[in-house]
Amino acid sequence: IYDKENDAAWYYVGPDGKAVKSKLATPFPTREMQKQMKTTRRRAVARMDGEYGMVAQLRSWLPREIGGLYWVFVDNAYTSPYFPLFTGTTAIPEVYRTYDPNAYSDQSARWAVDFVDNMLYLNWQDGKKDLLAARAPMEESFFSRNAAIEQEYMALQKKNPQKATALLNNYAQECADKIMQTYRELRNLLLVKYTNNK
């Protein structure tokens, strides 16, 4: 495995004569960066120009509505949060249905992630720490909450299947809202920390 962030081209000699890694060192260099640094293109698993994707978590021992759980990402798989979506969900949150590549929308999960992704290229080495600090607790809350949702769903399904479906739809909306809030706050933090406004 080749670590593109540790390519020799990302290092320069610091004031003390030691090699220093550039704050711009990224696994996603643009074509212009590659030309300037005379590096070759290597295909990363996550792509800066990705569209969307998912990881399927399939559990045959659970009812089919909750036995399938898709972890959906948009844009760059490295910078995107993974949005939990049970297979029994019947209402996809609006922010995950909204995306026009020609018109920015503050009501689009794809644009929220893409904005953060692009801000990270201003200072990848420090910015990715901010990304992980914001995203990790949010995703941990999804992981820990899923088991409770599954238990609640199974109890509701026996009594009132419509309420059980509403539970999954509400949970999807709650997760989407949390993602949007987190990524808006992260966008604002990155704007303040890494642009030339100081």
Coordinates of C-alpha atoms in Angstrom, one line a residue:
I1 CA 0.0 0.0 0.0
Y2 CA 1.3 3.4 -1.0
D3 CA 0.7 6.3 1.4
K4 CA 0.3 9.3 -0.8
E5 CA 0.5 11.7 2.2
N6 CA 4.1 10.6 2.8
D7 CA 5.4 11.0 -0.7
A8 CA 8.8 12.7 -0.6
A9 CA 7.4 15.6 -2.7
W10 CA 5.3 16.7 0.2
Y11 CA 8.4 17.5 2.4
Y12 CA 10.6 20.5 2.5
V13 CA 13.6 21.6 4.5
G14 CA 12.5 23.6 7.6
P15 CA 14.5 26.4 9.3
D16 CA 16.3 23.9 11.5
G17 CA 17.4 21.8 8.5
K18 CA 15.0 19.0 9.2
A19 CA 12.4 17.6 6.8
V20 CA 8.9 19.1 7.4
K21 CA 5.7 17.7 5.9
S22 CA 3.7 20.3 4.1
K23 CA 0.3 21.3 5.6
L24 CA -1.1 20.7 2.0
A25 CA 0.0 17.0 2.0
T26 CA -3.1 15.1 1.0
P27 CA -4.1 11.7 -0.5
F28 CA -6.1 13.7 -3.0
P29 CA -3.7 16.0 -4.9
T30 CA -5.2 18.0 -7.8
R31 CA -3.7 17.7 -11.3
E32 CA -2.0 21.0 -10.8
M33 CA -0.5 19.9 -7.5
Q34 CA 0.8 16.8 -9.2
K35 CA 2.4 18.9 -12.0
Q36 CA 4.1 21.2 -9.5
M37 CA 5.4 18.4 -7.4
K38 CA 6.2 16.1 -10.3
T39 CA 4.4 13.2 -8.7
T40 CA 2.5 10.5 -10.5
R41 CA -1.2 9.8 -10.2
R42 CA -2.1 6.9 -7.9
R43 CA -5.7 5.9 -7.5
A44 CA -7.0 6.1 -3.9
V45 CA -9.7 3.9 -2.6
A46 CA -11.7 7.0 -1.6
R47 CA -12.0 9.5 -4.4
M48 CA -12.2 13.3 -4.2
D49 CA -14.7 13.2 -7.1
G50 CA -16.9 10.3 -5.9
E51 CA -20.6 10.5 -6.2
Y52 CA -22.0 8.2 -3.6
G53 CA -21.7 4.7 -2.3
M54 CA -22.7 2.5 0.6
V55 CA -21.6 -0.4 2.8
A56 CA -24.3 -3.0 3.3
Q57 CA -24.6 -4.6 6.7
L58 CA -26.8 -7.7 6.2
R59 CA -28.2 -9.6 9.2
S60 CA -30.4 -12.6 8.3
W61 CA -31.5 -13.2 11.9
L62 CA -33.4 -9.9 12.1
P63 CA -36.6 -8.9 10.4
R64 CA -35.9 -7.8 6.8
E65 CA -36.8 -4.2 7.5
I66 CA -34.0 -3.8 10.0
G67 CA -31.8 -6.8 9.0
G68 CA -30.4 -4.7 6.2
L69 CA -28.6 -1.5 7.2
Y70 CA -26.9 0.6 4.5
W71 CA -24.2 3.0 5.6
V72 CA -24.4 5.6 2.8
F73 CA -21.8 8.2 1.9
V74 CA -21.8 11.0 -0.6
D75 CA -19.0 12.7 -2.5
N76 CA -15.6 11.6 -1.0
A77 CA -15.8 8.4 1.0
Y78 CA -13.0 9.6 3.2
T79 CA -14.5 12.9 4.2
S80 CA -18.2 11.9 4.2
P81 CA -20.1 10.7 7.2
Y82 CA -21.7 7.3 6.9
F83 CA -25.5 7.8 7.1
P84 CA -27.4 4.8 8.6
L85 CA -30.4 3.8 6.5
F86 CA -32.4 0.7 7.4
T87 CA -34.0 -1.2 4.6
G88 CA -37.4 -0.7 6.0
T89 CA -37.1 3.1 5.7
T90 CA -39.8 4.4 3.3
A91 CA -39.0 8.2 3.5
I92 CA -35.5 9.3 2.5
P93 CA -34.6 12.6 4.1
E94 CA -34.9 15.6 1.7
V95 CA -31.3 16.6 2.2
Y96 CA -30.3 13.2 0.7
R97 CA -32.6 13.7 -2.2
T98 CA -31.4 17.2 -3.0
Y99 CA -28.4 17.8 -5.2
D100 CA -27.8 20.0 -8.3
P101 CA -24.2 20.2 -9.3
N102 CA -24.8 23.6 -10.9
A103 CA -26.5 25.3 -8.0
Y104 CA -25.2 25.3 -4.4
S105 CA -27.9 24.4 -1.8
D106 CA -27.5 24.6 2.0
Q107 CA -30.3 22.0 2.1
S108 CA -28.2 19.3 0.4
A109 CA -26.1 16.6 2.2
R110 CA -24.0 16.2 -0.9
W111 CA -23.1 20.0 -0.9
A112 CA -22.5 20.0 2.8
V113 CA -19.9 17.2 2.5
D114 CA -18.4 18.6 -0.7
F115 CA -18.0 22.0 0.9
V116 CA -16.1 20.5 3.8
D117 CA -14.1 18.3 1.5
N118 CA -12.9 21.3 -0.5
M119 CA -12.1 23.3 2.6
L120 CA -9.8 20.5 3.8
Y121 CA -7.5 21.0 0.8
L122 CA -6.5 24.4 2.3
N123 CA -4.7 22.6 5.1
W124 CA -5.2 18.8 4.9
Q125 CA -2.9 17.9 7.7
D126 CA -4.6 20.0 10.4
G127 CA -8.0 20.0 8.8
K128 CA -8.4 16.2 8.8
K129 CA -8.0 16.3 12.6
D130 CA -10.9 18.7 12.8
L131 CA -12.9 16.4 10.5
L132 CA -12.3 13.4 12.6
A133 CA -13.0 15.3 15.8
A134 CA -16.4 16.3 14.5
R135 CA -17.4 13.2 12.6
A136 CA -16.3 10.4 15.0
P137 CA -18.6 11.2 18.0
M138 CA -21.5 11.6 15.6
E139 CA -21.0 8.2 13.9
E140 CA -20.4 6.6 17.3
S141 CA -23.8 7.9 18.4
F142 CA -25.3 6.2 15.3
F143 CA -23.5 2.9 16.0
S144 CA -24.7 2.9 19.7
R145 CA -28.2 4.0 18.9
N146 CA -28.9 1.4 16.2
A147 CA -29.3 -1.5 18.6
A148 CA -32.0 0.4 20.6
I149 CA -33.8 1.3 17.3
E150 CA -33.8 -2.3 16.3
Q151 CA -35.3 -3.4 19.7
E152 CA -37.9 -0.7 19.6
Y153 CA -38.8 -1.6 16.0
M154 CA -39.3 -5.3 16.9
A155 CA -41.6 -4.4 19.8
L156 CA -43.6 -1.9 17.6
Q157 CA -43.8 -4.2 14.6
K158 CA -46.0 -6.7 16.5
K159 CA -48.4 -4.1 17.7
N160 CA -48.5 -1.4 15.0
P161 CA -46.5 -1.9 11.8
Q162 CA -47.1 1.7 10.7
K163 CA -45.6 3.1 13.8
A164 CA -42.6 0.7 13.4
T165 CA -42.1 2.1 9.9
A166 CA -42.5 5.7 11.2
L167 CA -39.8 4.9 13.8
L168 CA -37.3 4.0 11.0
N169 CA -38.3 7.1 8.9
N170 CA -37.9 9.4 12.0
Y171 CA -34.5 7.9 12.8
A172 CA -33.3 8.4 9.3
Q173 CA -34.4 12.1 9.5
E174 CA -32.8 12.5 12.9
C175 CA -29.5 11.1 11.6
A176 CA -29.7 13.3 8.5
D177 CA -30.4 16.4 10.6
K178 CA -27.4 15.6 12.9
I179 CA -25.1 15.2 9.8
M180 CA -26.2 18.5 8.4
Q181 CA -25.7 20.3 11.7
T182 CA -22.3 18.7 12.2
Y183 CA -21.1 19.5 8.7
R184 CA -22.4 23.1 8.7
E185 CA -20.5 23.7 12.0
L186 CA -17.4 22.0 10.6
R187 CA -17.6 24.1 7.4
N188 CA -17.8 27.2 9.5
L189 CA -14.8 26.1 11.7
L190 CA -12.7 25.3 8.6
L191 CA -13.6 28.7 7.0
V192 CA -12.4 30.5 10.1
K193 CA -9.3 28.5 10.8
Y194 CA -7.9 28.0 7.3
T195 CA -8.8 30.9 5.1
N196 CA -7.0 34.3 5.0
N197 CA -9.5 36.1 7.2
K198 CA -7.0 36.6 10.1

